[in-house]
Amino acid sequence: MRSIMKSAKFTLDQMFYTEFSVKANAAFKRDCEECPTEPKVNIHITPTDENRYLVGMNLIKNQEVDSDAYEARAFAIGIFVVDDDIEKKKQIALVAQSGPNILYGSIRDQIASLTARGPWGEYLLPPKVFEPGDYELFDGSESD
């Protein structure tokens, strides 16, 4: 069977962190019955040039209960490029659907890598899937 690979219509051109910190909770208790605090995530999508979009993700995971092993803060920026043969509305839909999920996965991996060397062992952010309706797009309107 022959496999034919298609070129990607949507690519992550660059990704970087403008802020990243992880802090161990000295009061952490493994046997604490409280559920760990959920991270808070804010997402911003802005066009930069023709067919290029900047996706910013601000993640804050506070230590609010003794079951929170770590506090984490990250601000990630991804620059995505979409093929110019795709109409503008579909470009925005691609970026809005996939961009935040790619950034969250990267932040999740980075936190796991850092906490694996911490006093309480590896911490994985809870799995999440972001849908375009979960946040506002760059023009201030809700996504469809």
Tab-separated table of C-alpha atoms in Angstrom:
chain	number	residue	atom	x	y	z
A	1	MET	CA	0.000	0.000	0.000
A	2	ARG	CA	1.350	3.386	-0.969
A	3	SER	CA	1.025	6.326	1.396
A	4	ILE	CA	0.695	9.783	-0.059
A	5	MET	CA	1.339	12.672	2.286
A	6	LYS	CA	-0.396	15.950	1.666
A	7	SER	CA	1.241	19.232	2.514
A	8	ALA	CA	-0.225	20.987	5.523
A	9	LYS	CA	-2.626	23.859	4.903
A	10	PHE	CA	-2.041	25.168	8.427
A	11	THR	CA	1.335	25.270	10.197
A	12	LEU	CA	2.862	26.512	13.422
A	13	ASP	CA	5.634	28.805	12.215
A	14	GLN	CA	6.991	29.811	15.618
A	15	MET	CA	6.157	29.329	19.288
A	16	PHE	CA	7.701	30.896	22.372
A	17	TYR	CA	7.005	31.762	26.000
A	18	THR	CA	7.077	35.313	27.315
A	19	GLU	CA	6.472	34.055	30.848
A	20	PHE	CA	6.891	30.633	32.403
A	21	SER	CA	7.131	29.700	36.065
A	22	VAL	CA	6.388	26.690	38.227
A	23	LYS	CA	6.444	26.795	42.017
A	24	ALA	CA	6.157	23.795	44.359
A	25	ASN	CA	3.532	23.994	47.118
A	26	ALA	CA	5.273	23.476	50.480
A	27	ALA	CA	1.877	22.624	52.041
A	28	PHE	CA	1.053	19.908	49.472
A	29	LYS	CA	-0.677	16.812	50.886
A	30	ARG	CA	-1.113	13.716	48.713
A	31	ASP	CA	-3.974	12.391	50.824
A	32	CYS	CA	-5.979	15.637	50.696
A	33	GLU	CA	-9.576	14.935	49.629
A	34	GLU	CA	-10.115	18.280	47.911
A	35	CYS	CA	-9.911	18.332	44.127
A	36	PRO	CA	-6.913	20.215	42.746
A	37	THR	CA	-7.603	23.689	41.376
A	38	GLU	CA	-8.391	23.886	37.660
A	39	PRO	CA	-6.146	26.129	35.568
A	40	LYS	CA	-7.563	29.383	34.234
A	41	VAL	CA	-6.903	29.981	30.544
A	42	ASN	CA	-7.342	33.121	28.433
A	43	ILE	CA	-6.908	33.001	24.665
A	44	HIS	CA	-6.363	35.828	22.184
A	45	ILE	CA	-6.206	35.486	18.400
A	46	THR	CA	-4.963	38.341	16.222
A	47	PRO	CA	-4.087	38.493	12.520
A	48	THR	CA	-0.556	39.828	11.953
A	49	ASP	CA	-0.120	39.736	8.185
A	50	GLU	CA	-1.924	38.167	5.279
A	51	ASN	CA	-2.443	34.476	6.167
A	52	ARG	CA	-0.554	34.800	9.497
A	53	TYR	CA	-2.160	34.732	12.926
A	54	LEU	CA	-0.828	35.251	16.419
A	55	VAL	CA	-2.418	33.082	19.114
A	56	GLY	CA	-1.674	34.057	22.704
A	57	MET	CA	-2.506	31.832	25.651
A	58	ASN	CA	-2.266	32.924	29.266
A	59	LEU	CA	-2.497	30.021	31.734
A	60	ILE	CA	-2.616	30.397	35.505
A	61	LYS	CA	-2.771	27.390	37.850
A	62	ASN	CA	-2.968	28.684	41.420
A	63	GLN	CA	-2.275	26.860	44.687
A	64	GLU	CA	-5.643	27.211	46.395
A	65	VAL	CA	-5.934	23.922	48.282
A	66	ASP	CA	-3.467	21.491	49.846
A	67	SER	CA	-4.023	19.023	46.978
A	68	ASP	CA	-2.388	21.508	44.554
A	69	ALA	CA	1.176	20.233	44.242
A	70	TYR	CA	2.316	23.142	42.090
A	71	GLU	CA	1.461	26.653	41.017
A	72	ALA	CA	2.133	27.437	37.360
A	73	ARG	CA	2.003	30.494	35.129
A	74	ALA	CA	2.667	30.565	31.421
A	75	PHE	CA	2.119	32.934	28.557
A	76	ALA	CA	2.682	31.235	25.205
A	77	ILE	CA	2.576	32.814	21.786
A	78	GLY	CA	2.187	30.832	18.593
A	79	ILE	CA	2.444	32.259	15.104
A	80	PHE	CA	0.416	30.230	12.635
A	81	VAL	CA	0.483	30.387	8.838
A	82	VAL	CA	-2.435	29.285	6.665
A	83	ASP	CA	-2.209	28.596	2.916
A	84	ASP	CA	-3.374	31.586	0.916
A	85	ASP	CA	-5.607	29.399	-1.269
A	86	ILE	CA	-7.970	29.044	1.712
A	87	GLU	CA	-10.589	31.779	2.054
A	88	LYS	CA	-10.217	34.153	5.010
A	89	LYS	CA	-13.213	32.855	6.986
A	90	LYS	CA	-11.907	29.265	6.763
A	91	GLN	CA	-8.405	30.442	7.735
A	92	ILE	CA	-9.810	31.982	10.897
A	93	ALA	CA	-11.789	28.810	11.623
A	94	LEU	CA	-8.646	26.656	11.278
A	95	VAL	CA	-6.640	28.878	13.605
A	96	ALA	CA	-9.476	29.199	16.132
A	97	GLN	CA	-10.028	25.424	16.244
A	98	SER	CA	-6.445	24.157	16.321
A	99	GLY	CA	-4.171	26.967	17.531
A	100	PRO	CA	-5.220	27.033	21.210
A	101	ASN	CA	-5.130	23.229	21.452
A	102	ILE	CA	-1.571	23.149	20.094
A	103	LEU	CA	-0.416	25.809	22.585
A	104	TYR	CA	-2.133	24.130	25.554
A	105	GLY	CA	-0.475	20.816	24.689
A	106	SER	CA	2.913	22.499	24.577
A	107	ILE	CA	2.381	24.215	27.938
A	108	ARG	CA	1.167	20.913	29.411
A	109	ASP	CA	4.319	19.112	28.230
A	110	GLN	CA	6.615	21.871	29.508
A	111	ILE	CA	5.007	21.846	32.966
A	112	ALA	CA	5.239	18.036	33.101
A	113	SER	CA	8.927	18.193	32.184
A	114	LEU	CA	9.738	20.770	34.867
A	115	THR	CA	7.676	19.184	37.642
A	116	ALA	CA	9.151	15.734	36.955
A	117	ARG	CA	12.264	17.115	38.640
A	118	GLY	CA	10.299	18.744	41.474
A	119	PRO	CA	9.665	17.532	45.024
A	120	TRP	CA	6.154	16.188	44.291
A	121	GLY	CA	6.871	14.510	40.982
A	122	GLU	CA	5.410	15.094	37.546
A	123	TYR	CA	2.237	17.147	37.281
A	124	LEU	CA	0.074	17.014	34.172
A	125	LEU	CA	-2.439	19.752	33.492
A	126	PRO	CA	-5.882	18.214	32.986
A	127	PRO	CA	-6.640	17.379	29.360
A	128	LYS	CA	-8.700	20.063	27.649
A	129	VAL	CA	-10.079	20.653	24.183
A	130	PHE	CA	-10.785	24.240	23.242
A	131	GLU	CA	-13.615	24.968	20.842
A	132	PRO	CA	-13.893	28.274	18.985
A	133	GLY	CA	-17.055	29.118	20.941
A	134	ASP	CA	-15.098	28.976	24.215
A	135	TYR	CA	-13.535	32.407	23.669
A	136	GLU	CA	-13.814	35.596	21.670
A	137	LEU	CA	-11.962	36.105	18.422
A	138	PHE	CA	-9.691	39.064	17.709
A	139	ASP	CA	-12.497	41.208	16.287
A	140	GLY	CA	-14.479	40.973	19.533
A	141	SER	CA	-17.172	38.698	18.121
A	142	GLU	CA	-17.998	35.241	19.304
A	143	SER	CA	-16.750	32.544	16.962
A	144	ASP	CA	-19.253	30.374	15.094
